Amino acid sequence: MSEKVGLALGGGGARGIAHIAYLNALDELDIKPSVIVGTGVGALAGALYASGISPDEMIGILEELDFRRAMKMLNHYSFKDGKFGVLDAIGMEEYLELVMPIKIFDRLYTPLKIIAANYETRQQHIFEDGKVVPALRASMSVPGVFSPIEVDDEVFIDGGCVNPLPFDVIKDECDVLIAVDISGKGASEGEISIASTANDLSQCYQIQTKALIDEKFKNTKIDVLAQPALEGVQMLDFFNYENILEAVEDEVEEFKIEVAKLLKPELLTKAGKPKKTKKKVEPEKAVEEIPVSRAKSKREAKKEAKRAEAERFLKELEDEEYEDYDI
């Protein structure tokens, strides 16, 4: 493949789990981006991938991560503590330092650009050299949720404030431009609720993101644009990763066909469908030796318990009263 492929991964909280499925689709097509740019959780997915972590390994990280422990990493506190957000991400930075095998931009397997917003100048900032983890922390500092971060004497907040889907940043560095927009569809009629502060923040973020992206579409041509629906997924629904990945399966298959038409037409049938690959058939006795139903039931029970615990924890956050806040 001689064409240079540019990949832009948008921000959107837990909806960014869908990026794993799209990265996996590119892997299945044996297509490696020449450059990746990301905002927020898109920057995180891009950084993990560029540092050598495969999509399957990303799913493994989600499976091993206890949700309550993950929320403790974010150091929950209140506005009256003198902070600018209800969560702090110092623990997340420490975790990324442990997880990422490569943490310096110029050592990554794929060139990476991370988008953040300069708090003072109100302008877009592109991180592309130095340390990766502080850049990620800056790009994911959603106002009101995470406190801003200071990097090299400048203060930064969420890149989604200025460029939630930064495909324009790499348009001149590639022959084929691919973008994954995870801003999702708005809430359906009857689903809107203003009872939850978390839901309010999430909805406001989605409205802003859609307005910014729609405006950018007017000026830059994208060769392949993926826009999974992702209905009903809130900003902090990371514990719901399995349902998110399952929800985008059909859209990812359509994405694969569209990308293959451009870059790998030999992988398609005459009808334009992906060619089926032969699967290795395991010996019958190997299948019989695995207690599938029992293993599956234990797995499902464990996942259900984790999901219930996560939902209880989020409910605790929503039920807290903030009567004395001066905001």
Coordinates of C-alpha atoms in Angstrom, one line a residue:
M1 CA 0.0 0.0 0.0
S2 CA 1.7 3.2 -1.2
E3 CA -0.9 5.7 0.0
K4 CA -0.3 7.5 3.2
V5 CA -3.3 7.0 5.5
G6 CA -4.2 9.6 8.1
L7 CA -6.4 8.7 11.0
A8 CA -8.4 11.2 13.1
L9 CA -10.0 9.9 16.3
G10 CA -12.6 12.2 18.0
G11 CA -13.4 12.9 21.6
G12 CA -16.5 11.8 23.5
G13 CA -15.9 10.1 26.8
A14 CA -16.9 6.5 27.1
R15 CA -18.2 6.5 23.5
G16 CA -14.5 6.5 22.7
I17 CA -14.4 2.7 23.5
A18 CA -15.8 2.4 19.9
H19 CA -12.4 3.5 18.6
I20 CA -11.0 0.1 19.7
A21 CA -13.4 -1.6 17.2
Y22 CA -12.4 0.7 14.3
L23 CA -8.6 0.3 15.1
N24 CA -9.2 -3.5 15.0
A25 CA -10.9 -3.2 11.7
L26 CA -7.9 -1.5 10.2
D27 CA -5.7 -4.2 11.7
E28 CA -7.8 -6.9 10.1
L29 CA -7.4 -5.1 6.7
D30 CA -3.6 -4.8 7.4
I31 CA -3.8 -1.1 7.0
K32 CA -1.4 0.9 9.2
P33 CA -1.9 4.7 9.5
S34 CA 1.0 6.9 8.6
V35 CA -0.1 9.5 11.1
I36 CA -2.7 9.6 13.9
V37 CA -4.4 12.7 15.5
G38 CA -6.8 12.5 18.4
T39 CA -8.7 14.6 20.9
G40 CA -9.7 13.5 24.4
V41 CA -10.4 9.8 24.5
G42 CA -9.5 9.6 20.8
A43 CA -6.1 10.8 21.7
L44 CA -5.9 8.1 24.4
A45 CA -6.9 5.4 21.9
G46 CA -4.4 6.7 19.4
A47 CA -1.6 6.9 21.9
L48 CA -2.1 3.4 23.1
Y49 CA -2.2 2.1 19.6
A50 CA 0.9 4.2 18.5
S51 CA 2.8 2.8 21.5
G52 CA 2.2 -0.7 20.4
I53 CA -0.9 -1.8 22.4
S54 CA -3.2 -3.8 20.1
P55 CA -7.0 -3.4 20.1
D56 CA -7.3 -6.8 21.8
E57 CA -4.9 -5.7 24.5
M58 CA -7.0 -2.5 25.0
I59 CA -10.0 -4.7 25.6
G60 CA -8.0 -6.7 28.0
I61 CA -7.1 -3.5 30.0
L62 CA -10.8 -2.7 30.2
E63 CA -11.6 -6.3 31.4
E64 CA -9.0 -6.2 34.1
L65 CA -9.8 -2.7 35.3
D66 CA -12.1 -2.6 38.4
F67 CA -14.5 0.3 37.8
R68 CA -14.6 1.5 41.4
R69 CA -10.8 1.4 41.6
A70 CA -10.7 3.3 38.3
M71 CA -12.9 6.0 39.7
K72 CA -10.7 6.2 42.8
M73 CA -7.8 6.9 40.4
L74 CA -9.7 10.1 39.4
N75 CA -9.6 11.4 43.0
H76 CA -13.2 12.5 43.4
Y77 CA -13.6 15.8 45.3
S78 CA -16.0 18.7 45.4
F79 CA -15.9 22.2 44.0
K80 CA -15.5 23.7 47.4
D81 CA -12.1 22.1 47.7
G82 CA -11.0 25.0 45.5
K83 CA -10.7 22.9 42.3
F84 CA -12.1 23.5 38.8
G85 CA -13.6 20.1 38.3
V86 CA -15.3 17.3 40.3
L87 CA -12.5 14.8 39.3
D88 CA -8.8 14.9 39.3
A89 CA -6.8 12.7 37.0
I90 CA -3.5 12.4 38.8
G91 CA -4.2 8.7 39.4
M92 CA -5.0 8.2 35.7
E93 CA -1.7 9.7 34.7
E94 CA 0.2 7.3 37.0
Y95 CA -1.8 4.4 35.6
L96 CA -1.0 5.4 32.0
E97 CA 2.7 5.7 32.9
L98 CA 2.6 2.1 33.9
V99 CA 0.5 0.8 31.0
M100 CA 2.0 2.5 28.0
P101 CA 5.2 0.8 26.8
I102 CA 6.4 4.0 25.0
K103 CA 5.8 7.4 26.5
I104 CA 7.8 9.8 24.3
F105 CA 6.3 11.1 21.1
D106 CA 9.3 10.6 18.8
R107 CA 9.7 7.0 19.9
L108 CA 6.2 5.9 19.1
Y109 CA 5.6 3.4 16.3
T110 CA 3.2 5.8 14.5
P111 CA 3.5 9.6 14.5
L112 CA 0.9 11.1 16.8
K113 CA -0.6 14.5 17.4
I114 CA -2.7 15.3 20.5
I115 CA -5.1 18.2 20.6
A116 CA -5.7 20.3 23.7
A117 CA -7.0 23.9 24.3
N118 CA -4.9 26.6 25.8
Y119 CA -6.8 27.9 28.7
E120 CA -5.4 31.5 28.5
T121 CA -5.2 32.1 24.8
R122 CA -8.3 30.0 24.0
Q123 CA -6.5 28.5 21.0
Q124 CA -5.9 25.0 19.8
H125 CA -2.6 23.5 20.9
I126 CA -1.0 20.5 19.1
F127 CA 1.2 18.2 21.3
E128 CA 3.6 16.2 19.1
D129 CA 6.9 16.1 21.0
G130 CA 8.1 15.5 24.5
K131 CA 6.1 13.4 27.0
V132 CA 2.8 11.7 25.9
V133 CA 1.0 11.3 29.2
P134 CA 0.8 15.0 30.2
A135 CA -0.5 15.7 26.7
L136 CA -3.2 13.1 27.1
R137 CA -4.1 14.5 30.5
A138 CA -4.4 17.9 28.9
S139 CA -6.5 16.7 26.0
M140 CA -9.0 15.0 28.4
S141 CA -9.5 17.8 30.9
V142 CA -13.2 18.3 30.2
P143 CA -14.2 21.5 31.9
G144 CA -16.3 20.9 35.0
V145 CA -15.3 17.3 35.1
F146 CA -11.5 17.3 35.2
S147 CA -9.3 20.0 36.6
P148 CA -7.0 21.8 34.0
I149 CA -3.4 20.8 33.9
E150 CA -0.2 22.9 33.6
V151 CA 2.3 21.7 31.0
D152 CA 5.5 23.7 30.4
D153 CA 4.1 26.8 32.2
E154 CA 0.9 26.8 30.2
V155 CA -2.5 25.7 31.3
F156 CA -4.6 23.4 29.2
I157 CA -8.1 22.0 29.0
D158 CA -10.0 19.5 26.9
G159 CA -9.1 19.6 23.2
G160 CA -12.8 19.0 22.4
C161 CA -13.4 22.7 23.3
V162 CA -11.6 23.7 20.1
N163 CA -11.4 20.7 17.9
P164 CA -13.3 17.6 18.8
L165 CA -12.6 15.7 15.6
P166 CA -9.2 17.1 14.4
F167 CA -9.0 15.7 10.9
D168 CA -8.0 19.1 9.5
V169 CA -4.7 18.9 11.4
I170 CA -3.4 16.1 9.3
K171 CA -5.2 16.7 5.9
D172 CA -1.9 17.8 4.2
E173 CA 0.1 14.8 5.6
C174 CA -1.8 12.0 4.0
D175 CA -3.3 10.7 0.7
V176 CA -6.3 9.1 2.4
L177 CA -8.0 10.7 5.3
I178 CA -10.1 8.6 7.7
A179 CA -12.0 10.0 10.6
V180 CA -14.0 8.4 13.4
D181 CA -16.6 10.7 14.9
I182 CA -18.0 9.3 18.2
S183 CA -20.1 12.4 19.2
G184 CA -23.1 10.1 18.7
K185 CA -26.7 10.9 18.1
G186 CA -28.7 13.2 20.4
A187 CA -31.2 11.7 22.9
S188 CA -34.4 10.3 21.4
E189 CA -37.7 11.8 22.3
G190 CA -38.7 10.7 25.9
E191 CA -35.1 10.0 26.9
I192 CA -34.1 13.5 27.9
S193 CA -33.6 14.0 31.6
I194 CA -32.3 17.1 33.4
A195 CA -32.3 15.4 36.8
S196 CA -28.6 14.5 36.7
T197 CA -25.7 16.9 36.6
A198 CA -23.6 14.3 34.9
N199 CA -26.2 13.9 32.1
D200 CA -26.4 17.7 31.8
L201 CA -22.7 18.0 31.3
S202 CA -22.7 15.2 28.8
Q203 CA -25.5 16.6 26.8
C204 CA -23.9 20.1 26.7
Y205 CA -20.7 18.5 25.6
Q206 CA -22.4 16.7 22.7
I207 CA -24.2 19.8 21.5
Q208 CA -21.0 21.8 21.4
T209 CA -19.1 19.0 19.7
K210 CA -21.7 18.5 17.0
A211 CA -21.7 22.3 16.2
L212 CA -17.9 22.4 15.9
I213 CA -17.6 19.3 13.8
D214 CA -20.5 20.3 11.4
E215 CA -18.7 23.6 10.8
K216 CA -15.4 21.8 10.1
F217 CA -17.0 19.5 7.6
K218 CA -17.7 22.5 5.3
N219 CA -14.0 23.1 4.7
T220 CA -12.3 19.7 4.6
K221 CA -13.0 16.6 2.5
I222 CA -12.8 13.2 4.4
D223 CA -12.3 10.1 2.4
V224 CA -13.9 7.7 5.0
L225 CA -16.0 9.1 7.8
A226 CA -17.3 6.7 10.5
Q227 CA -20.2 8.1 12.7
P228 CA -21.5 5.3 14.9
A229 CA -24.9 6.2 16.5
L230 CA -23.9 5.3 20.1
E231 CA -27.3 6.3 21.5
G232 CA -27.7 6.5 25.3
V233 CA -24.0 6.3 26.1
Q234 CA -23.0 8.8 28.8
M235 CA -19.6 10.4 29.3
L236 CA -18.5 8.1 32.2
D237 CA -20.1 4.8 31.0
F238 CA -16.7 3.1 30.7
F239 CA -18.0 0.1 32.6
N240 CA -20.4 -0.5 29.8
Y241 CA -17.6 -1.3 27.3
E242 CA -19.0 -4.6 26.1
N243 CA -22.4 -3.2 25.1
I244 CA -20.6 -0.2 23.4
L245 CA -18.4 -2.5 21.3
E246 CA -21.4 -4.8 20.4
A247 CA -23.5 -1.8 19.4
V248 CA -21.0 -0.7 16.7
E249 CA -20.4 -4.1 15.1
D250 CA -22.6 -3.6 12.0
E251 CA -21.3 0.0 11.5
V252 CA -17.7 -1.3 11.8
E253 CA -18.3 -3.9 9.1
E254 CA -19.6 -1.1 6.8
F255 CA -16.5 0.9 7.6
K256 CA -14.3 -2.0 6.6
I257 CA -16.0 -2.3 3.3
E258 CA -15.6 1.4 2.6
V259 CA -11.9 1.4 3.5
A260 CA -11.3 -1.7 1.5
K261 CA -12.8 -0.2 -1.6
L262 CA -10.3 2.6 -1.4
L263 CA -7.2 0.8 -0.2
K264 CA -7.6 -3.0 -0.4
P265 CA -10.1 -3.8 -3.2
E266 CA -8.6 -7.3 -3.6
L267 CA -10.1 -8.2 -0.2
L268 CA -13.6 -7.7 -1.5
T269 CA -15.8 -10.1 -3.5
K270 CA -17.4 -9.0 -6.8
A271 CA -20.5 -8.1 -4.8
G272 CA -18.4 -5.7 -2.7
K273 CA -18.5 -7.8 0.5
P274 CA -15.4 -8.8 2.5
K275 CA -14.0 -12.2 1.4
K276 CA -14.4 -14.9 4.0
T277 CA -11.2 -16.3 5.4
K278 CA -10.8 -19.9 6.3
K279 CA -10.9 -20.6 10.0
K280 CA -8.7 -23.2 11.6
V281 CA -10.8 -26.2 12.8
E282 CA -9.8 -27.4 16.2
P283 CA -10.0 -31.1 17.1
E284 CA -13.5 -32.0 18.4
K285 CA -12.3 -33.3 21.7
A286 CA -10.7 -30.0 22.5
V287 CA -14.1 -28.4 22.3
E288 CA -15.6 -31.1 24.5
E289 CA -13.0 -30.6 27.2
I290 CA -14.0 -27.0 27.8
P291 CA -17.0 -26.5 30.1
V292 CA -18.4 -23.7 28.0
S293 CA -21.7 -23.1 29.7
R294 CA -20.2 -23.1 33.2
A295 CA -17.4 -20.8 32.1
K296 CA -19.8 -18.5 30.3
S297 CA -22.2 -18.3 33.2
K298 CA -19.4 -17.4 35.6
R299 CA -18.1 -14.7 33.2
E300 CA -21.5 -13.2 32.8
A301 CA -22.1 -13.2 36.6
K302 CA -18.8 -11.5 37.2
K303 CA -19.5 -8.8 34.5
E304 CA -23.0 -8.3 35.9
A305 CA -21.7 -7.8 39.4
K306 CA -19.1 -5.2 38.1
R307 CA -21.8 -3.4 36.1
A308 CA -24.1 -3.2 39.1
E309 CA -21.3 -1.9 41.3
A310 CA -20.4 0.7 38.8
E311 CA -24.1 1.8 38.5
R312 CA -24.3 2.1 42.3
F313 CA -21.1 4.2 42.4
L314 CA -22.4 6.6 39.8
K315 CA -25.7 6.9 41.6
E316 CA -23.8 7.8 44.8
L317 CA -22.1 10.6 42.9
E318 CA -25.4 11.9 41.4
D319 CA -27.1 11.8 44.9
E320 CA -24.5 14.0 46.6
E321 CA -25.7 17.5 47.4
Y322 CA -23.6 20.5 46.7
E323 CA -25.6 23.2 48.5
D324 CA -22.6 25.3 49.6
Y325 CA -20.8 25.6 46.2
D326 CA -20.0 29.1 45.0
I327 CA -20.0 28.4 41.3

